[in-house]
XYZ file of C-alpha atoms in Angstrom:
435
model
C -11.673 9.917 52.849
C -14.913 9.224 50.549
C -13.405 11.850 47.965
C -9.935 10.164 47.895
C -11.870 6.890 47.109
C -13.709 8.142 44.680
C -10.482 9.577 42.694
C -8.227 6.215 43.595
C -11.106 4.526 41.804
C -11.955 6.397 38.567
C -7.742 6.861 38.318
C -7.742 2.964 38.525
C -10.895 2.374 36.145
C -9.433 2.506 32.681
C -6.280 -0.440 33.819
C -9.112 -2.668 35.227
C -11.297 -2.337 32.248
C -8.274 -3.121 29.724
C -7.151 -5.916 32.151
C -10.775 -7.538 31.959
C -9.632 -8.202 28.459
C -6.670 -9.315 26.288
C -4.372 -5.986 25.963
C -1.668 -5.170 23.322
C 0.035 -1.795 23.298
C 0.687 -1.406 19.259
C 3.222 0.740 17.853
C 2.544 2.430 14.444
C 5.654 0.642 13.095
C 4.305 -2.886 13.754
C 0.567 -1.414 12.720
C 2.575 -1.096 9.448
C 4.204 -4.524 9.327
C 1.161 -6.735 10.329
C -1.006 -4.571 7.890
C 1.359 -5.480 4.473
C 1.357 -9.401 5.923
C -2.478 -10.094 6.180
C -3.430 -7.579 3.429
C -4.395 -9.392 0.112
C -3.548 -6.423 -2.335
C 0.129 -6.349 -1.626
C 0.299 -9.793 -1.391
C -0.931 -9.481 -5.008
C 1.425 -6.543 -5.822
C 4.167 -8.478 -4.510
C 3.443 -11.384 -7.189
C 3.277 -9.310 -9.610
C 6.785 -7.822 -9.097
C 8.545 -11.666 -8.955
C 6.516 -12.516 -12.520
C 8.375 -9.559 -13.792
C 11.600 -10.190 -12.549
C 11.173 -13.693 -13.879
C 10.089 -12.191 -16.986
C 13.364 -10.160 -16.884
C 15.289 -13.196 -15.765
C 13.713 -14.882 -19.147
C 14.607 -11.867 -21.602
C 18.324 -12.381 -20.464
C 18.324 -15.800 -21.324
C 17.973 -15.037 -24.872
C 21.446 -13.652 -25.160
C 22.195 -16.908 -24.931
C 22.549 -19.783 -27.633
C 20.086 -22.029 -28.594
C 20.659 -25.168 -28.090
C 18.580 -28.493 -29.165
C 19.257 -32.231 -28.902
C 16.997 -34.078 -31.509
C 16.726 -38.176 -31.644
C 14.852 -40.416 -33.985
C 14.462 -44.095 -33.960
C 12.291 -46.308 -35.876
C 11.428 -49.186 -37.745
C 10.526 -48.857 -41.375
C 8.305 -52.011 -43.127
C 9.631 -54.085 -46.052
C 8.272 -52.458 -49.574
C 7.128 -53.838 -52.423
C 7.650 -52.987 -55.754
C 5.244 -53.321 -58.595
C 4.732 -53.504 -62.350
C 2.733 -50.619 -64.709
C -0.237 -53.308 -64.670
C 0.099 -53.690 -60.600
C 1.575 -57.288 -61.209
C 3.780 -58.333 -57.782
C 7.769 -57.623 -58.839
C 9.154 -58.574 -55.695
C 10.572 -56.658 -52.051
C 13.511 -54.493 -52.587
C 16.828 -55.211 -50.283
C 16.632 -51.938 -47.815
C 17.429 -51.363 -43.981
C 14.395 -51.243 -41.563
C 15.636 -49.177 -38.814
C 15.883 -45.752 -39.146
C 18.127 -43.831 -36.403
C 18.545 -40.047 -36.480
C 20.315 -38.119 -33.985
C 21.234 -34.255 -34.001
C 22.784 -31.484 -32.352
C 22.263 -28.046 -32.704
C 23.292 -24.810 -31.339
C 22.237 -21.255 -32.524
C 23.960 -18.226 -31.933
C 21.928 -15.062 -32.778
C 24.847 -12.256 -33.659
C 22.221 -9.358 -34.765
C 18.690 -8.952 -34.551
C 18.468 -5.347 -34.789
C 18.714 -4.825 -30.906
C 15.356 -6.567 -30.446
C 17.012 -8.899 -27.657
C 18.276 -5.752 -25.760
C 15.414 -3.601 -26.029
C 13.458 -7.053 -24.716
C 15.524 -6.883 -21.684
C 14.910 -2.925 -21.246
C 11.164 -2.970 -22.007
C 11.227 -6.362 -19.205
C 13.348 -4.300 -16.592
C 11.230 -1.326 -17.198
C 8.189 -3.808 -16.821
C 9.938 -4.393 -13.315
C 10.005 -0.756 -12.100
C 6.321 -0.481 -12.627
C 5.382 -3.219 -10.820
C 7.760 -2.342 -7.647
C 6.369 1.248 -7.824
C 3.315 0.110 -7.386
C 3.913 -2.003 -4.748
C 5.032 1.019 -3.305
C 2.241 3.101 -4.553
C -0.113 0.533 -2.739
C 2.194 0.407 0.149
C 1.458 3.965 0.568
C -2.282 4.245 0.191
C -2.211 0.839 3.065
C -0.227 2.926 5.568
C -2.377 6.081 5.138
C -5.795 3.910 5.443
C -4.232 2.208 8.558
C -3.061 5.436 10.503
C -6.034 6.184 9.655
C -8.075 3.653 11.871
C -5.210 3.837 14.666
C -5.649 7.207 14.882
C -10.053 7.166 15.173
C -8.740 4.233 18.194
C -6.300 6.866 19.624
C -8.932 9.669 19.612
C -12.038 7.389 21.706
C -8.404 6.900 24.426
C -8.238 10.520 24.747
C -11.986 11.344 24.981
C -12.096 8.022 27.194
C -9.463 10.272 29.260
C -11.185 14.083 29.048
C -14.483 12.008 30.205
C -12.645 10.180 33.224
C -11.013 13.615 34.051
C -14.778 14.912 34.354
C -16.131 12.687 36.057
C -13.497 12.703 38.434
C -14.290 16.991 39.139
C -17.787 16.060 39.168
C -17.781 13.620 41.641
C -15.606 15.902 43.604
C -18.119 18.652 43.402
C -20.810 16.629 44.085
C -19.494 15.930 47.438
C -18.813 19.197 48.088
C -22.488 19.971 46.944
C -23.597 18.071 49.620
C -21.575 19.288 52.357
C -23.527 22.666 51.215
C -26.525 21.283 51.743
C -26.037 20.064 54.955
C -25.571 22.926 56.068
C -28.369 24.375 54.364
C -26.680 26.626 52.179
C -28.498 24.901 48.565
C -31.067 22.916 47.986
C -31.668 19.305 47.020
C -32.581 20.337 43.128
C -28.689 21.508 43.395
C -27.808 18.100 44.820
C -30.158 15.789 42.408
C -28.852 17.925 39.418
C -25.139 17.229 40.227
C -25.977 13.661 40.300
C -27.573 13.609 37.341
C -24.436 15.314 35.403
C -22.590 12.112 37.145
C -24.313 9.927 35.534
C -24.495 11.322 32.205
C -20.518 11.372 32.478
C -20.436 7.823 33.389
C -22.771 6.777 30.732
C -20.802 8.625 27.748
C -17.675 7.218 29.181
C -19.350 3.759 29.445
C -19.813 4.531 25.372
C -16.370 5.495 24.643
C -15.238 2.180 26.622
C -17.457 0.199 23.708
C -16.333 2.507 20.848
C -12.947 1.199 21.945
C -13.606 -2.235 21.824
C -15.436 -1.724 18.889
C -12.702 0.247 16.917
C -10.272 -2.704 18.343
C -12.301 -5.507 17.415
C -11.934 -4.054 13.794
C -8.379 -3.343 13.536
C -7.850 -6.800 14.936
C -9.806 -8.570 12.041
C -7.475 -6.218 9.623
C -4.396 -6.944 11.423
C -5.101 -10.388 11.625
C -4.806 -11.104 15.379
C -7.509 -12.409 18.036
C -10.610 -9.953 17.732
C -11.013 -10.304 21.340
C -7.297 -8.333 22.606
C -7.779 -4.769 23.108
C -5.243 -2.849 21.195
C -4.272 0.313 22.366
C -2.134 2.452 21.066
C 1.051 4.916 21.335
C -0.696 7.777 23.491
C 2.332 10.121 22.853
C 1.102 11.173 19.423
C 0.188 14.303 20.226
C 4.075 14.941 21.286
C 4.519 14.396 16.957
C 6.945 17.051 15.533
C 4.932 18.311 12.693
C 6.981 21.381 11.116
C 5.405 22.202 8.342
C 7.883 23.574 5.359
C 7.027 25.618 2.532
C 4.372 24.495 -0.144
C 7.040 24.225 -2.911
C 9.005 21.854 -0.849
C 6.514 18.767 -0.592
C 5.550 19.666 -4.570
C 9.650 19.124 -5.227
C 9.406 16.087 -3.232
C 6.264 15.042 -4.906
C 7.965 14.893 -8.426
C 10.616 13.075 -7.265
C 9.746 10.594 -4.598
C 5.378 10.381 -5.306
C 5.595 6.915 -6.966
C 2.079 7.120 -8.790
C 4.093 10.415 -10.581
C 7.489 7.687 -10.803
C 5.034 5.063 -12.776
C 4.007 7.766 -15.025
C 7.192 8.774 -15.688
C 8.332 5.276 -16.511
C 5.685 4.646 -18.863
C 7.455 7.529 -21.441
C 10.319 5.364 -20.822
C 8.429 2.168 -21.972
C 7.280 3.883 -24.417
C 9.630 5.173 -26.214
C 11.700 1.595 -25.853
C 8.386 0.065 -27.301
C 9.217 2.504 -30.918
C 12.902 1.174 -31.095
C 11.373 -2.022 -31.064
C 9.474 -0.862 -33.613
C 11.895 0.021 -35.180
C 14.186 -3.044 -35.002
C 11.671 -5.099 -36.617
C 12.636 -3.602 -40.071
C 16.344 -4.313 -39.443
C 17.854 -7.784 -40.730
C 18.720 -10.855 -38.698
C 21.780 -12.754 -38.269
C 22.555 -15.883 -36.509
C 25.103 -18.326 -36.427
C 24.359 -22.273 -36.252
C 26.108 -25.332 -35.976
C 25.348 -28.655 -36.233
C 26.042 -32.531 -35.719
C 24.112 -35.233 -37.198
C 24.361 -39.475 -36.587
C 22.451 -40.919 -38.650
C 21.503 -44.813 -39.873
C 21.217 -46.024 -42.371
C 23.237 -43.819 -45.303
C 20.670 -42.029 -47.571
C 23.115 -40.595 -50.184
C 23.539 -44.034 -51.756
C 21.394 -46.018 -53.802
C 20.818 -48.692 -52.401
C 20.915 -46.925 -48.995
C 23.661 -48.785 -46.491
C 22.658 -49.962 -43.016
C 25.515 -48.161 -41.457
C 26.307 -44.966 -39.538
C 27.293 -41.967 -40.849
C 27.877 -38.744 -38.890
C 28.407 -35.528 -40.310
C 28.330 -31.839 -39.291
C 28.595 -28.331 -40.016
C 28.552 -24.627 -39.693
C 26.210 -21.565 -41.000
C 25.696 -18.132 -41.041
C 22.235 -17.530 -41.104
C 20.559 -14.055 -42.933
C 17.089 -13.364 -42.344
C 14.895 -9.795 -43.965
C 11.036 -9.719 -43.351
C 10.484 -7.683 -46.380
C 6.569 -7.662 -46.309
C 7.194 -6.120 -42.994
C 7.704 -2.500 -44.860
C 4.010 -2.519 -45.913
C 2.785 -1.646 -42.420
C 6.177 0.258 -41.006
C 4.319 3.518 -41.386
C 1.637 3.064 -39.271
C 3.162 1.170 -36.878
C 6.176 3.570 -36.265
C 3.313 6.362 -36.291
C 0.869 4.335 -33.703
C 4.413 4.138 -31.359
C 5.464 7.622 -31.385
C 1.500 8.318 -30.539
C 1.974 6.272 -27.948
C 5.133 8.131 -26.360
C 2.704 11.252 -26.562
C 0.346 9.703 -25.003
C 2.460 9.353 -22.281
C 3.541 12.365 -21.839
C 0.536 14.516 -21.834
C -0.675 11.811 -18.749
C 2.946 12.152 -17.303
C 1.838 16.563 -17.614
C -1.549 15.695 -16.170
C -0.379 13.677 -13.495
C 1.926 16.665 -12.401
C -0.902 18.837 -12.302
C -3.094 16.482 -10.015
C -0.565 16.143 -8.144
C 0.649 19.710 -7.442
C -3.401 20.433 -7.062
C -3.778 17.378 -4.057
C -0.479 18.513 -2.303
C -1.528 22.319 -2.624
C -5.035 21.257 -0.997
C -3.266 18.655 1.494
C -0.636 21.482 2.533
C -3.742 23.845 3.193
C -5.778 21.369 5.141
C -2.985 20.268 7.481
C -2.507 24.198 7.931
C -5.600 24.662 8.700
C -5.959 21.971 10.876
C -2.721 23.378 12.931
C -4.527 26.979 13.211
C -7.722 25.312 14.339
C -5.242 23.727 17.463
C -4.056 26.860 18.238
C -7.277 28.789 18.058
C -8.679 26.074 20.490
C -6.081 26.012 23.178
C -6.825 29.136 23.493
C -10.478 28.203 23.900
C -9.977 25.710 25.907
C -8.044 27.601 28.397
C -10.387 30.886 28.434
C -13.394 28.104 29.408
C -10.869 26.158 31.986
C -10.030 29.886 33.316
C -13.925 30.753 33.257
C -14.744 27.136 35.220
C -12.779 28.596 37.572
C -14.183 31.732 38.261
C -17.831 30.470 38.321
C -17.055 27.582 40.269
C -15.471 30.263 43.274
C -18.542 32.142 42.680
C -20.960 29.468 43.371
C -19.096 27.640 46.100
C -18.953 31.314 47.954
C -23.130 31.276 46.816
C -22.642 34.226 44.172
C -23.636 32.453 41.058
C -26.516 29.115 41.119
C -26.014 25.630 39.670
C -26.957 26.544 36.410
C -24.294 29.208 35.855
C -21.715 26.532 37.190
C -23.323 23.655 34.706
C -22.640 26.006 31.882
C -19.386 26.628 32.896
C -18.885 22.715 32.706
C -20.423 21.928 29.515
C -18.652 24.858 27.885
C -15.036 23.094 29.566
C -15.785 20.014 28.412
C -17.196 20.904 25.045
C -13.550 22.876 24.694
C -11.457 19.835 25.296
C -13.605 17.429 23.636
C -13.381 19.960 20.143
C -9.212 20.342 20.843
C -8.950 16.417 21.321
C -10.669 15.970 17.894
C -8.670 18.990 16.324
C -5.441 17.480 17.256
C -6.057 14.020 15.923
C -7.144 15.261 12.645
C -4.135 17.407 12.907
C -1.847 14.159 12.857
C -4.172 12.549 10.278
C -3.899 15.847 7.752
C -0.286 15.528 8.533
C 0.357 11.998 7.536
C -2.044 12.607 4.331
C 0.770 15.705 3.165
C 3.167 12.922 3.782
C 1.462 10.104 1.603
C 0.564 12.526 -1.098
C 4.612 13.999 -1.113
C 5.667 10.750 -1.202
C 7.271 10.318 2.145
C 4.922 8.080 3.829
């Protein structure tokens, strides 16, 4: 009866220390969501990609005519007129008010393809800011699996600890049946207890690494530091097939947005030297206009009355003293597009070298799960064996301690191999452009 109360409690222990406190079971796809909403740099990034598609929104506009409303009135003193020796003549007859009011609109028909290449170089402006949104996106999610999965890992060691505390408590009891009936000692029965307590003390830890680790991704997340997050235990159930190296490089290229960015810069580039370019070319606009005006001015004596009049212009424009610096400047923009390039080429190569490593770590991370389940089950397999021996008094204590340590050691090392095998995992994903 005492050793099914001791298991109904430590089975119960982990609820009733979550239930002392706020809990909130968080799924990786709202650790996602809340992360982008309370984090300041994609707030930022987000800005950044409405002020260019304003700035697009603005380049359109000028495909459209310019149009301008214009009005004048005022009041113009009386003058006087005077003689060669300054001697008063008199006030001429003139009107006072002076009204002007105008309409114009402005057509531009050709400006080289400046207006188009304005809208191209704004759009373009666009893409780079949404990739890196994305880009930052990206780096967020990795950096927050991150944390949920150093949370997950103190849940499972909170478990493998419980789990051992449980068998030691249960051999304990056992222990002293033993030496009731005088078959060990009391060093056998004061050592067990001791091994107790040291369980119960590093699970006591892990509890307060928990809270800890919460209390952090709470002030991240944005939510009350004192809930206890805890979350998806089923991670370890995480299909993680692993394809060939030249399959995340292919996706790299195309999908890796810090490689997309680069790639668009050629682009903006090379739109920046037609630019260039179009600044040579003439420019041709159309206007028309309507003017009311008072009082006449073509008449001598001018006439205090209205007089409207309008008309219609083609308008030629050619910067000539442009040509004295077209050389260099077509010559600093093709630069430019090589420029480009070669970082476009470099970025490739970083990239191909951070997947390459990536693919190898999460490999290596995979073996190192394999090669410790098998660990784990030669120590749970030799746990077994000693612990038969001792109980039928053909090994001591210390043989059977051993035993333990090297059990729990085992789990404790494939725990921590298997959440740095999901980590490694989601890092091949950021870095291929999939996360």
């Amino acid at each position: 009866m005492k050793q099914f109360a001791l298991i109904l409690y430590f089975f119960i222990s982990v609820p009733l220390f979550l239930l002392a406190q706020t809990t909130y079971k968080l799924s990786v796809s709202e650790l996602f969501d809340r992360g982008f909403q309370n984090s300041l740099a994609i707030q930022s990034s987000m800005e950044k990609v409405q002020i260019s598609k304003d700035k697009k929104s603005l380049a359109e506009k000028n495909l459209l005519p310019g149009v301008e409303l214009n009005g004048t009135v005022g009041y113009a003193g009386t003058s006087t007129i005077w003689d060669k020796d300054f001697s008063f003549l008199g006030h001429p007859k003139s009107p006072v008010w002076r009204q002007n009011y105008q309409f114009l609109a402005s057509q531009p028909l050709y400006e080289g393809g400046q207006i188009k290449k304005n809208i191209r170089r704004a759009d373009l402006e666009n893409k780079l800011a949404e990739l890196s949104l994305e880009n930052d996106k990206s780096s967020l999610k990795l950096w927050l699996i991150g944390r949920y999965i150093d949370l997950f890992n103190l849940y499972k060691k909170s478990e493998v600890y419980q789990h051992h505390i449980q068998e030691a408590q249960s051999r304990l009891h056992n222990i002293e049946k033993m030496k009731e009936e005088g078959m060990v000692t009391n060093n056998d029965v004061l050592r067990s207890q001791l091994l107790v307590s040291n369980y119960e003390l590093l699970y006591e830890e892990g509890k307060n690494d928990i809270i800890l680790a919460s209390q952090q991704l709470d002030i991240i997340l944005g939510m009350n530091e004192d809930i206890i997050l805890q979350p998806e235990m089923n991670l370890f159930e995480m299909n993680m097939t692993l394809d060939s190296e030249n399959v995340y490089v292919n996706r790299s290229y195309s999908q890796y947005s810090v490689l997309g960015m680069a790639r668009t810069n050629i682009e903006l580039a090379q739109n920046n030297l037609n630019l260039t370019k179009a600044n040579y070319l003439p420019k041709l606009s159309l206007q028309a206009s309507n003017t009311l005006a008072r009082p006449i001015p073509y008449v001598i004596p001018a006439e205090d009355d209205y007089i409207n009049s309008w008309g219609i212009s083609l308008n030629l424009s050619f910067n000539l003293s442009s040509y004295f610096s077209k050389k260099s400047n077509l010559s600093q923009a093709r630069r430019q597009i090589n420029l480009s390039k070669l970082a476009f080429e470099q970025e490739k190569q970083t990239i191909r070298t951070q997947v390459k490593a990536a693919y190898i770590k999460h490999k290596e991370a995979l073996d190192r799960v394999n090669i410790l389940q098998k660990s784990l089950e030669q120590s749970n397999e030799n746990y077994r064996i000693v612990k038969n021996k001792y109980f039928n008094s053909l090994s001591i204590l210390t043989d059977l301690l051993d035993a333990t340590a090297v059990q729990l050691e085992s789990e404790l090392q494939l725990t921590e191999a298997k959440t740095n095998a999901i980590y490694t995992y989601y890092q091949l994903l950021e870095i291929s452009g999939n996360l």
